[in-house]
Coordinates of C-alpha atoms and ligand atoms in Angstrom, one line a residue:
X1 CA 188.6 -33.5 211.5
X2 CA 190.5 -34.1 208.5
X3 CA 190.1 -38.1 208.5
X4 CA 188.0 -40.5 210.6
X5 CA 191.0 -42.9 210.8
X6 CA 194.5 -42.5 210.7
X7 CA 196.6 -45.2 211.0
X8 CA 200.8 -45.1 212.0
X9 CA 202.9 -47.9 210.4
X10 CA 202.3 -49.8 207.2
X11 CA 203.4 -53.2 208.1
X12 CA 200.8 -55.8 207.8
X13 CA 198.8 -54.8 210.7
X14 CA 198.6 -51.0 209.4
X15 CA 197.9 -51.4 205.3
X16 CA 195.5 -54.2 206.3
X17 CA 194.0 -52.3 209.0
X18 CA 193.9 -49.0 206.3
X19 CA 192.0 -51.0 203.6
X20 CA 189.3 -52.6 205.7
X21 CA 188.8 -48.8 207.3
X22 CA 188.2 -47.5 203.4
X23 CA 186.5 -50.6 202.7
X24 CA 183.9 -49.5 205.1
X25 CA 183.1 -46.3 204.4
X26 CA 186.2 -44.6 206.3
X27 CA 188.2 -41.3 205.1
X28 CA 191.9 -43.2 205.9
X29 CA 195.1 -42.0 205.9
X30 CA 198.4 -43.9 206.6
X31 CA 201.5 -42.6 207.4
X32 CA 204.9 -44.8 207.0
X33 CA 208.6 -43.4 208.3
X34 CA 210.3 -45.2 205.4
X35 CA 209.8 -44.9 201.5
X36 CA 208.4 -48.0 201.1
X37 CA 204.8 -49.1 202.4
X38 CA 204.8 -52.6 203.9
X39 CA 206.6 -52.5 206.9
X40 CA 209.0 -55.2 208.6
X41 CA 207.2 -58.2 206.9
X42 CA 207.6 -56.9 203.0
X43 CA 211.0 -55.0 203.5
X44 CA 213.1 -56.9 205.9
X45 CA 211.2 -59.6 207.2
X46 CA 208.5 -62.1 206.1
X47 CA 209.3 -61.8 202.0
X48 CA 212.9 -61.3 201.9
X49 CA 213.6 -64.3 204.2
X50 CA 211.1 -66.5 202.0
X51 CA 212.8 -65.5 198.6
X52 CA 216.3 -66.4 200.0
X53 CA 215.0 -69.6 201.6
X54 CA 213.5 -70.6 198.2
X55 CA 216.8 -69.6 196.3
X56 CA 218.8 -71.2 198.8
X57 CA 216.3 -74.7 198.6
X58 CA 216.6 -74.7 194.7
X59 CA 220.7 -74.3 194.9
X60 CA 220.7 -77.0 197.9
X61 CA 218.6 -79.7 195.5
X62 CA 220.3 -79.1 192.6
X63 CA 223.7 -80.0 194.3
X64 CA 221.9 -82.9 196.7
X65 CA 218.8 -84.4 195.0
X66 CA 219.3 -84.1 191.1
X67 CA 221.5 -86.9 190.8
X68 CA 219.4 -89.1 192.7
X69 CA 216.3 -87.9 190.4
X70 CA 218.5 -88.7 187.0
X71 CA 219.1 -85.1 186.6
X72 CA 223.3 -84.7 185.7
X73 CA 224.5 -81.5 186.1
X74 CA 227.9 -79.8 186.8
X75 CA 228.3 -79.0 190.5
X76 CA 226.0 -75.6 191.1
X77 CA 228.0 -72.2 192.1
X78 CA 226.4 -69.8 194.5
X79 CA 225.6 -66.9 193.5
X80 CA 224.9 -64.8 196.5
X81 CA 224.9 -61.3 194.5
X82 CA 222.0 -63.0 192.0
X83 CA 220.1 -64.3 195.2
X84 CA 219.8 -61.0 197.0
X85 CA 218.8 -59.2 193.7
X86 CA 216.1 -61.3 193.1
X87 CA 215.2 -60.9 196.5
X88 CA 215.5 -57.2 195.8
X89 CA 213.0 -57.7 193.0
X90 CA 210.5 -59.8 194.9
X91 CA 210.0 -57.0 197.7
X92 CA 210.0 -54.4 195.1
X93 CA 206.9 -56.3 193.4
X94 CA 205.6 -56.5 196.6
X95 CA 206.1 -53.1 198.2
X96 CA 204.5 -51.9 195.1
X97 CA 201.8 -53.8 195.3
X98 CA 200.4 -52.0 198.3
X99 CA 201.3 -48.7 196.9
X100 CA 198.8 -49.7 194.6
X101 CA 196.3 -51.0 196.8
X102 CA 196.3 -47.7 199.0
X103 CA 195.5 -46.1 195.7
X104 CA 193.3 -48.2 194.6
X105 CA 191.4 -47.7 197.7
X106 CA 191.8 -43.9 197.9
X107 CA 194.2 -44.1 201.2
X108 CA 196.1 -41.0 201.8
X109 CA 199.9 -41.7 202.0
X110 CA 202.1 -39.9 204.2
X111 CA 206.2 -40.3 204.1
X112 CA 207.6 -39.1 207.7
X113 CA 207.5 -39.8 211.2
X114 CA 204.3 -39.7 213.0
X115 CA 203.7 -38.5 216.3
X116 CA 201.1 -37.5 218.2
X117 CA 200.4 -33.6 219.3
X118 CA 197.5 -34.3 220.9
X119 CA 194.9 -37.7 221.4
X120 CA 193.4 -36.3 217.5
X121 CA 196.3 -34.6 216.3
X122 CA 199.2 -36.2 214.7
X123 CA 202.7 -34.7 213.0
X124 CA 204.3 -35.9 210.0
X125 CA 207.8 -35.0 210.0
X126 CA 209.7 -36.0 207.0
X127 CA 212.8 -36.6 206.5
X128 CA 214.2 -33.3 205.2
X129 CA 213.2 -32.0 208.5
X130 CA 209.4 -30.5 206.8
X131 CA 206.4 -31.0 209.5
X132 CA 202.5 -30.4 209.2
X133 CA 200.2 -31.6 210.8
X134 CA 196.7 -34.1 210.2
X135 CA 193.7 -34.5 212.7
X136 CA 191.8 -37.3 212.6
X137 CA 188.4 -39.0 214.8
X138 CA 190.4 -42.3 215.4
X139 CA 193.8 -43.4 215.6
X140 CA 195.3 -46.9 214.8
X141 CA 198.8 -47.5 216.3
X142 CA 201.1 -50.0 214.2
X143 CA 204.6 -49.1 214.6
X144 CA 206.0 -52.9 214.6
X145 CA 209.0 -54.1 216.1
X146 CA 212.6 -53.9 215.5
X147 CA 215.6 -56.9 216.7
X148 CA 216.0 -57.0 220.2
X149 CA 220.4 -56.4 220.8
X150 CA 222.1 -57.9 223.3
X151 CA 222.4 -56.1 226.0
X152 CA 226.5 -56.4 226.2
X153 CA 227.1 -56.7 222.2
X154 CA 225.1 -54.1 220.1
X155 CA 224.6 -54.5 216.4
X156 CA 227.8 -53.4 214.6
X157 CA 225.7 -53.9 211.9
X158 CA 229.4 -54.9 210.4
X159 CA 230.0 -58.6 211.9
X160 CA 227.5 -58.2 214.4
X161 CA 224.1 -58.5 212.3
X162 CA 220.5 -58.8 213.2
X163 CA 217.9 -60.2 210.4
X164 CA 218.1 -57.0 208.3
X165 CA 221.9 -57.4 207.5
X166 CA 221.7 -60.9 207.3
X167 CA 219.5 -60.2 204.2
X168 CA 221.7 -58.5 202.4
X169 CA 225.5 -59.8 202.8
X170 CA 227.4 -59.0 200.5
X171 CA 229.2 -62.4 200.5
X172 CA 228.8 -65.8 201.5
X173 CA 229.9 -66.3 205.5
X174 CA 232.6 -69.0 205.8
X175 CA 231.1 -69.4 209.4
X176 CA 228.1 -67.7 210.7
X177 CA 227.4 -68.0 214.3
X178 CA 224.2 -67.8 215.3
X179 CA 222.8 -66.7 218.3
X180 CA 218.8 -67.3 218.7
X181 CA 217.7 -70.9 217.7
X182 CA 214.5 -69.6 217.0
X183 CA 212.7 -68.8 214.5
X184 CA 214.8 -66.2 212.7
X185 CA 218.0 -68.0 213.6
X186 CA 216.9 -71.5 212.2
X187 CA 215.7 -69.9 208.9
X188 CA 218.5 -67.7 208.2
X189 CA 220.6 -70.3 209.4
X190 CA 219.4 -72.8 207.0
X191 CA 219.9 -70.8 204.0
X192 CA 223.7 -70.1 204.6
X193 CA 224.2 -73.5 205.9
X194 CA 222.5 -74.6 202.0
X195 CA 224.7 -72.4 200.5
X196 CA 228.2 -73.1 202.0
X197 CA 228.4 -71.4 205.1
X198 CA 229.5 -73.5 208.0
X199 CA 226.7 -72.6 210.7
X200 CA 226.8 -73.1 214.3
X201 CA 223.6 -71.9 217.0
X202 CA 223.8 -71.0 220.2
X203 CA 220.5 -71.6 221.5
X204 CA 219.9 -70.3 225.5
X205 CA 216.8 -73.1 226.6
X206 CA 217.3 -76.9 226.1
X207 CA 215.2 -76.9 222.5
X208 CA 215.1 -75.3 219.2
X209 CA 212.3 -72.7 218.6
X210 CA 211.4 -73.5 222.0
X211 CA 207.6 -72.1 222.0
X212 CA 206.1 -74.7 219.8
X213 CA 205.8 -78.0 220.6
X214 CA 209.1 -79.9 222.0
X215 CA 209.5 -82.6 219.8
X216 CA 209.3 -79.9 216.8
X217 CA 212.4 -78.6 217.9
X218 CA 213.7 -82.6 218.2
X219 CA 213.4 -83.3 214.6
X220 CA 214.4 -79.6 213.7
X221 CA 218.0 -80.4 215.6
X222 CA 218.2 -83.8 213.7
X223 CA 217.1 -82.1 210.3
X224 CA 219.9 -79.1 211.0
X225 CA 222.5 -81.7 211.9
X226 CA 222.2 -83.4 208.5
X227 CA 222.0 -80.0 206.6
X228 CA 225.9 -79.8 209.0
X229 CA 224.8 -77.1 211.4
X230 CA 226.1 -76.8 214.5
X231 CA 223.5 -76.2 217.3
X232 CA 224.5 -75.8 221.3
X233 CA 221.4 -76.1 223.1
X234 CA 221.7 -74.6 227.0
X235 CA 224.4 -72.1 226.4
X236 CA 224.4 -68.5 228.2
X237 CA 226.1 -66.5 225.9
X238 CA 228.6 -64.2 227.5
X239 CA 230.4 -61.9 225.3
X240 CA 230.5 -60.9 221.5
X241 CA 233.7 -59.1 220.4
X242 CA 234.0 -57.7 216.6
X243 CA 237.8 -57.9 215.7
X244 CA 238.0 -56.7 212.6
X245 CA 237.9 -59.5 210.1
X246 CA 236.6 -62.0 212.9
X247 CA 233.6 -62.1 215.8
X248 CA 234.3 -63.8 218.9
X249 CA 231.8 -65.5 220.9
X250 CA 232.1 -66.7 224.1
X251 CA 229.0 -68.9 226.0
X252 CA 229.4 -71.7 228.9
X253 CA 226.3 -74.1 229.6
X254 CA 224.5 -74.9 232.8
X255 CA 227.7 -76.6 234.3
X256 CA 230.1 -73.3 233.8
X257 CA 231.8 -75.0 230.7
X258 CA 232.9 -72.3 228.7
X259 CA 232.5 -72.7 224.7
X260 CA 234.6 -70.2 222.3
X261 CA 233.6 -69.8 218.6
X262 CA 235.0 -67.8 215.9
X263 CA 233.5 -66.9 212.8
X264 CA 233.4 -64.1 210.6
X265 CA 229.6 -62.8 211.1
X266 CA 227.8 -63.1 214.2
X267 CA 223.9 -63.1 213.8
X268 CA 222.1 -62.0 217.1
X269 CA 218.4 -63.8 216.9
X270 CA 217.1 -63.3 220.3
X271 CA 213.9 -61.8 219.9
X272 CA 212.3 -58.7 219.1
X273 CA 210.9 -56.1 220.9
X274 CA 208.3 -53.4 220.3
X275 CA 209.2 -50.3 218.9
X276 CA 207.6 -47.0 220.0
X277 CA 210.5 -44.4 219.0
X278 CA 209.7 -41.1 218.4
X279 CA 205.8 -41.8 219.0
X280 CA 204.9 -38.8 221.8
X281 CA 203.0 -41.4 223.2
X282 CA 204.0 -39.1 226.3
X283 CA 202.0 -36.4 224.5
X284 CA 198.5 -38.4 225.4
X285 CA 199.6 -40.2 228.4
X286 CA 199.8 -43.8 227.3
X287 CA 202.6 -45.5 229.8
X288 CA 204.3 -48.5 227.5
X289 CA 204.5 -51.9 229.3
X290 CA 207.7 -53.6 228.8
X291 CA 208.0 -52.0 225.5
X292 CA 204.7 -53.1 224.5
X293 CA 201.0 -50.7 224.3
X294 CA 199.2 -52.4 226.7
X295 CA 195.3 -52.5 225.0
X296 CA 192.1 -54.0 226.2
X297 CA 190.5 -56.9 224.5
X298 CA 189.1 -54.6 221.7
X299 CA 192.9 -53.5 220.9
X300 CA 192.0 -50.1 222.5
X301 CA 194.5 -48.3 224.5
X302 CA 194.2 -46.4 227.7
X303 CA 192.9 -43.6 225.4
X304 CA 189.3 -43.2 224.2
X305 CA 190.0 -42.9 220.5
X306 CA 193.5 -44.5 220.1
X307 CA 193.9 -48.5 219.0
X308 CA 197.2 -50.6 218.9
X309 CA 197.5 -53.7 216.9
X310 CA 200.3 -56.0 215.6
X311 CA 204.1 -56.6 216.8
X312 CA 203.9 -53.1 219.0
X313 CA 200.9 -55.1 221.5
X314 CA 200.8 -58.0 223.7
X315 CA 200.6 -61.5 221.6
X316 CA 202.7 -63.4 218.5
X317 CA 204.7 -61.2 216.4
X318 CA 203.4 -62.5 213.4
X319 CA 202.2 -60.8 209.6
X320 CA 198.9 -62.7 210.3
X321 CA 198.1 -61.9 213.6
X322 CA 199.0 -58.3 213.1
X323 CA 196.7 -58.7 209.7
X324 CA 193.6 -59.9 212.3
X325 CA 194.1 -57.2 214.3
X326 CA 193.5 -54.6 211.9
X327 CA 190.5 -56.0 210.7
X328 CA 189.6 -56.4 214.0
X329 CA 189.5 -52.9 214.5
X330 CA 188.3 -51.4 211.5
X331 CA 185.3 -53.7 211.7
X332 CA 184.4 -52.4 215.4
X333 CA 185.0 -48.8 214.4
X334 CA 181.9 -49.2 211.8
X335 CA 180.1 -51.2 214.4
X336 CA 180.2 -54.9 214.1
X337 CA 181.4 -57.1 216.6
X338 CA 184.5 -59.4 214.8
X339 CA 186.5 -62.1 216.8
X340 CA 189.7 -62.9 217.4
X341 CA 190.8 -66.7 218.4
X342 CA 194.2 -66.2 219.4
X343 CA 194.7 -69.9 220.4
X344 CA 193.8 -70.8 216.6
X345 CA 196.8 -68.3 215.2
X346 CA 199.2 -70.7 213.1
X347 CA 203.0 -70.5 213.7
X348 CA 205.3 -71.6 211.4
X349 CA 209.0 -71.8 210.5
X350 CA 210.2 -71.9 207.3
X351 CA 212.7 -73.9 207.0
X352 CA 213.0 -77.4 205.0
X353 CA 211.3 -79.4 206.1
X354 CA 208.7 -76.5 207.1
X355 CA 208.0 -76.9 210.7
X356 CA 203.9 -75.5 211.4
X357 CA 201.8 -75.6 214.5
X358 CA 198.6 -74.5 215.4
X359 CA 196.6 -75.3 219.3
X360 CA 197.9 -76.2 222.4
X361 CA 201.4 -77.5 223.0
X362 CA 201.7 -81.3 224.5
X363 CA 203.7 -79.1 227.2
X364 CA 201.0 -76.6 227.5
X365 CA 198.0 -79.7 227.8
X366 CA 200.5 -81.3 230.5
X367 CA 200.7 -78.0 232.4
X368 CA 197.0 -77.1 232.3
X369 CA 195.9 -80.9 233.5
X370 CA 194.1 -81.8 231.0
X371 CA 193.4 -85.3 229.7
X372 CA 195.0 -85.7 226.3
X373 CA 195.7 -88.4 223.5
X374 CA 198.2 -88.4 220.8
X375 CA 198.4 -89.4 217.3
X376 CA 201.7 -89.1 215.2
X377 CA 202.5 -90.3 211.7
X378 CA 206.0 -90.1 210.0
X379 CA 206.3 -88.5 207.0
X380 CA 208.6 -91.7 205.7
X381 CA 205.6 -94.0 205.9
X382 CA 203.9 -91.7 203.3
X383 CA 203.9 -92.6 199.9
X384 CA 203.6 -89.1 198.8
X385 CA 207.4 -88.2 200.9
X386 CA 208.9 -91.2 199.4
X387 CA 208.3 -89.8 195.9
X388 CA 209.9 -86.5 196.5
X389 CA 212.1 -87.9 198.6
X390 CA 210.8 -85.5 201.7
X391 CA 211.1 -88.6 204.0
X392 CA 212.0 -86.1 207.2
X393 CA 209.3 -85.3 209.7
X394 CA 205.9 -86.5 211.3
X395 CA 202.2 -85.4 212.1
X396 CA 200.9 -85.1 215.3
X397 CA 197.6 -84.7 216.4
X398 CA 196.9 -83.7 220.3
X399 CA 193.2 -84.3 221.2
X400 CA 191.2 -84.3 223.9
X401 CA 190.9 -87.7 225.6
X402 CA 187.0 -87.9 226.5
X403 CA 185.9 -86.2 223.5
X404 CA 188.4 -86.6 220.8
X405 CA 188.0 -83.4 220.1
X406 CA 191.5 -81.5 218.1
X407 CA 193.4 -79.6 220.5
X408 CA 196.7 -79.1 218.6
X409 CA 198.1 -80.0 215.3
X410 CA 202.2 -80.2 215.2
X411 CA 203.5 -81.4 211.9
X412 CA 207.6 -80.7 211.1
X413 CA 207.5 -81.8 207.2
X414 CA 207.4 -80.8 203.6
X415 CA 204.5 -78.4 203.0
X416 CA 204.2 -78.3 206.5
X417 CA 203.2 -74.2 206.2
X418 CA 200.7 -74.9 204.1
X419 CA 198.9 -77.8 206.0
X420 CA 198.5 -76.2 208.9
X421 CA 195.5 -74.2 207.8
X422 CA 193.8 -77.6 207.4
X423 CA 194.0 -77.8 211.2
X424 CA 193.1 -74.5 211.8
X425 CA 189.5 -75.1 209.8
X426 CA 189.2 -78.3 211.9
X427 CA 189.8 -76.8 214.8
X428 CA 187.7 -73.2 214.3
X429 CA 184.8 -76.0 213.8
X430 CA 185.9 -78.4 216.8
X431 CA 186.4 -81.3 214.7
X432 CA 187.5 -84.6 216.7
X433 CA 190.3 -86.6 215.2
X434 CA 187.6 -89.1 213.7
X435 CA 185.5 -86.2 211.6
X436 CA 189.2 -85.5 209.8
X437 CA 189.9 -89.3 209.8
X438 CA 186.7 -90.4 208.0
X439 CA 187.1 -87.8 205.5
X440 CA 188.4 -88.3 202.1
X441 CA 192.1 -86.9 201.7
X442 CA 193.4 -87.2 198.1
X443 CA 196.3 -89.7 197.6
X444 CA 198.7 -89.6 197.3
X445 CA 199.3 -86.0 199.3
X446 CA 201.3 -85.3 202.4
X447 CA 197.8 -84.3 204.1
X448 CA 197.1 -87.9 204.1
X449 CA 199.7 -87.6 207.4
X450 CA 197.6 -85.2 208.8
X451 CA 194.3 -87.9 208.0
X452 CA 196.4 -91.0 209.3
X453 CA 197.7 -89.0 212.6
X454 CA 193.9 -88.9 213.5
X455 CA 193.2 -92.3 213.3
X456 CA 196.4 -92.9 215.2
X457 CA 195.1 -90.6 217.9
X458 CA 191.3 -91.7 217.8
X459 CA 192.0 -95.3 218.0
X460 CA 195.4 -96.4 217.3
X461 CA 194.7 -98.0 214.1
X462 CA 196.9 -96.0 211.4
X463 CA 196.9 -97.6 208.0
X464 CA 199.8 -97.4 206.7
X465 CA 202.0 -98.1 209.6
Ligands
FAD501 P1 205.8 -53.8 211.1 O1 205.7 -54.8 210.0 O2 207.1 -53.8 211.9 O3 205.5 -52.4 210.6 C1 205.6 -51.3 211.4 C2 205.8 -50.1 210.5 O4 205.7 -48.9 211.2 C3 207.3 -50.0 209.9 O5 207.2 -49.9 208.5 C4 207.9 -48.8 210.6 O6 208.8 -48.1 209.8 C5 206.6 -47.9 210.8 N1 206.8 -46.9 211.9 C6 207.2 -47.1 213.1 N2 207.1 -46.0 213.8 C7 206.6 -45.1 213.0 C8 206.3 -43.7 213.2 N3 206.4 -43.1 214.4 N4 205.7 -43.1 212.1 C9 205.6 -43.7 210.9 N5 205.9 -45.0 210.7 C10 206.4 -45.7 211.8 N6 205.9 -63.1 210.4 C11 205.1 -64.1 209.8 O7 203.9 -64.1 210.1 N7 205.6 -64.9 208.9 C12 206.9 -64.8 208.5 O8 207.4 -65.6 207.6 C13 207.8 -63.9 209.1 N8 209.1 -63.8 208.8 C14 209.9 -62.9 209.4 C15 211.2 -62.8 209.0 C16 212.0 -61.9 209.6 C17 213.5 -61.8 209.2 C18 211.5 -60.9 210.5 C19 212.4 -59.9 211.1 C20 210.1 -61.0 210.9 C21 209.3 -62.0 210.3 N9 208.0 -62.1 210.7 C22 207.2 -63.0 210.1 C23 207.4 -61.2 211.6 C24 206.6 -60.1 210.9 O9 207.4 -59.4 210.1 C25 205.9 -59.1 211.9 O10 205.2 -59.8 212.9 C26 205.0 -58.1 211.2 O11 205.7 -57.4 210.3 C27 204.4 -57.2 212.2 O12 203.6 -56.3 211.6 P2 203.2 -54.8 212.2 O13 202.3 -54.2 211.2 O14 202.8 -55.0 213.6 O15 204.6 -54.1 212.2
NAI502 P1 212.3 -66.1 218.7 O1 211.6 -65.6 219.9 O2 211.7 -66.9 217.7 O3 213.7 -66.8 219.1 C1 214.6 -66.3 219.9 C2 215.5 -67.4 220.5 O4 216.6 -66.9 221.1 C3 214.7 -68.2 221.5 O5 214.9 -69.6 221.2 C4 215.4 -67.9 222.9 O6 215.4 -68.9 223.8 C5 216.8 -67.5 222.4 N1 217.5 -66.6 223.2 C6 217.1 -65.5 223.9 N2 218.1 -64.9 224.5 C7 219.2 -65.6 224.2 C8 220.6 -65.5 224.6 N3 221.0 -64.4 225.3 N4 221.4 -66.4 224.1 C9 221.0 -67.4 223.4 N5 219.7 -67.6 223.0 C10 218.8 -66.7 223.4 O7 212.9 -64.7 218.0 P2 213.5 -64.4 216.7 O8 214.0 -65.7 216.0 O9 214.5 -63.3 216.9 O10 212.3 -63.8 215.9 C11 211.6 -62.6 216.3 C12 210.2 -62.7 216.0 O11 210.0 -62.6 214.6 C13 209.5 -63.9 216.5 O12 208.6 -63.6 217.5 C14 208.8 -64.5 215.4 O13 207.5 -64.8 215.7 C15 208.9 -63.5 214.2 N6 209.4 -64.2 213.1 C16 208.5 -65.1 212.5 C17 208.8 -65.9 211.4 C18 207.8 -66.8 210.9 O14 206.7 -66.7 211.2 N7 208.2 -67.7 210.0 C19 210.2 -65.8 210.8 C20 211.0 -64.9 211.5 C21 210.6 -64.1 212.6

């Protein structure tokens, strides 16, 4: 065999799951249909959308929040061009980056389609058409995701966009409809809303980013309203028309009350879905499953030698959960027995305020029966908010009603995305809201939310409100 491991796709769940393979001892090669190593989360996905959020934050304060900090400037212009070659710059540095680190960790790169010739033989076929061929002990399948279309409205790609256009406009919408009040929608949203763009959702289910916990998706509506985005929760979208300089949209709601909008792009943000193109999975006999690789609990596919991890498997289609997975795999391939606690994998949406949630929904504790308190804390009642003037938002702490131990941590608020792996620590060690309440939490900090929502939820006695 030419390689122990070879691994297909270099999103987060393939370069991660390369390294730790050459970390341990394993001859590794990658292989990546694109010139650029990194995958969804680097080129179009995770970065991009962070370094436009960012930009789009700074331009939104500057024209909101100076004044009222004693900063006097002349109203700010958006510069959309600047924006998206910063961005440009940000996933170059990245990109790089694991270029690098395959080097550094004497991975074998390979630029073309893989696919498989046999369960230990794979073909490369780049993209002037040249083939060869690798064998290899063990394969790792990462081939991602790609946007889920609708099924009556494909992506023009023109005024029809999924994420990847939406990254790169070439100008600022004067109204971008979005379909998709999840995740993508609500942070792609909130940067054109910041900078200019009138912005209406069309969201199918009665709440925003409907899988975390309901009243997240509450204060998200009220926090979009302010920013002057439109959102129509309960509407069935029912046709999409590009005409020319204009997308139509047409939707009705639960009563049949039809809803027509008119903008000038039209972002679909309904999902994605698993994408196993040009794989030859045929080739070895492994039947997809709604799109997805169906694995066991060790990631391992119908076939002996053959492992699927990230977006293209069953669970979150997150960078960090794709990340796990990799490692996951590697680590059992050299032997050890790693562990995956996909009830403790943080989600969170970047918009601002961040919105971040780790554990069981109230929704989820209501369904399953079990006995449950809850402890919440606004972020106005913090002295920390009041000083940046972050005021929006609250902490909530679900926990178990006999034993107080944490069974979910919901906060909507500033710095939300990075609190949440407080609640993942406390909850990896079973804390109960009183072991986080009786600690120390430096003040004045937003996690002082997190500390007063326990007490709330252990015994009703919050400080501060
Ligand atoms: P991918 O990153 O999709 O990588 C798969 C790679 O495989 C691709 O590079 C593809 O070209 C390659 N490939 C496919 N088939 C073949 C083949 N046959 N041969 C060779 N190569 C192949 N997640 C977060 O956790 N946080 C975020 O903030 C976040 N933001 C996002 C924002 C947007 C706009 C989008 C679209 C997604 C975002 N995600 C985010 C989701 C995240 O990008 C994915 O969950 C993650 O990239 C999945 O990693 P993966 O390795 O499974 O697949
Ligand atoms: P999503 O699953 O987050 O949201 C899709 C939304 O569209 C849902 O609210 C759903 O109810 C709605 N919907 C579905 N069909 C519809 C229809 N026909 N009409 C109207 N609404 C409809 O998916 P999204 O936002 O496209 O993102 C895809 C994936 O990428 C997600 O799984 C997410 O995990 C990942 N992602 C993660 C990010 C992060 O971690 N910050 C950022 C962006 C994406």
């Amino acid at each position: 065999m030419d390689y122990k491991v070879v691994v297909i796709g270099s999103g987060p769940g393939g370069y991660v799951a390369a390294i730790r393979c050459a970390q341990l001892g394993f001859k590794t090669a990658i292989i990546e249909k694109y010139p650029t190593l990194g995958g969804t989360c680097l080129n179009v996905g995770c970065i991009p959308s962070k370094a436009l959020l960012d930009s789009s934050e700074h331009f939104y304060n500057a024209g909101h929040t100076f004044e009222e900090h004693g900063i006097e400037i002349s109203k700010p212009k958006a510069n959309l061009t600047q924006m998206i070659k910063r961005k440009a710059g940000v996933v170059k540095a990245n990109v790089d980056g694991i270029a690098f680190l395959m080097k550094k960790n004497k991975i074998d790169v390979f630029t073309g389609v893989g696919s498989f010739v046999d369960k230990h033989t794979i073909k490369i076929t780049a993209v002037d058409g040249k083939e060869r061929t690798i064998t290899t002990e063990k394969v790792i399948v990462a081939t991602g995701s790609k946007p889920t279309p609708l099924p009556f409205a494909p992506f023009d790609k023109k005024r029809i966009i999924s994420s990847t256009e939406a990254l790169e406009l070439k100008e600022i919408p004067k109204h971008l409809i979005v379909i998709g009040g999840g995740v993508i929608g609500m942070e792609l949203g909130s940067v054109y809303a910041r900078i200019g763009s009138k912005v209406t959702v069309v969201e199918f289910l009665e709440n925003l980013i409907p899988t975390m916990d309901g009243s997240l998706g509450k204060e998200l509506q009220k926090v979009a309203k302010k920013l002057g985005m439109d959102v129509y929760l309960g509407h069935k979208v029912t046709a999409v028309e590009n005409k020319g300089k204009e997308v139509v949209v047409k939707a009705e709601d639960k009563g049949g009350k039809q809803l027509e909008l008119k903008g000038d792009y039209c972002l679909v943000s309904i999902g994605r879905r698993p994408y196993t193109e040009g794989l030859g999975l045929e080739k070895i006999g492994i039947e997809t499953v709604k799109g997805q690789i169906p694995v066991d609990d060790h990631l391992k596919t119908s076939v002996d030698n053959i492992y699927a991890i990230g977006d293209v498997v069953r669970g979150a289609m997150l960078a960090h959960k794709a990340e796990e997975e990799g490692i996951l795999v590697a680590e059992q391939l050299a032997g050890q027995k790693p562990h995956i606690n996909y009830n403790l994998i943080p989600g969170v949406v970047y918009t601002w305020p961040e919105v971040a949630s780790v554990g069981q929904t109230e929704e989820q504790l209501k369904q399953s029966g079990r006995a449950y308190k809850v402890g919440n804390f606004p972020y106005k009642a913090l002295g920390r908010a009041r000083a940046s003037m972050d005021t929006d938002g609250f902490v909530k702490i679900l926990a178990d009603k006999n034993t107080d131990e944490i069974l979910g941590v919901h906060i909507i608020g500033a710095r939300a995305a990075d609190m949440i792996a407080a609640g993942v620590v406390a909850m990896e060690y079973r804390a109960s809201a009183e072991d986080i309440s009786r600690m120390s939490h430096a003040h004045p900090t937003y996690m002082e939310a997190v500390k007063e929502a326990c007490l709330a939820a252990t015994a009703n006695r919050p400080i501060h409100m």
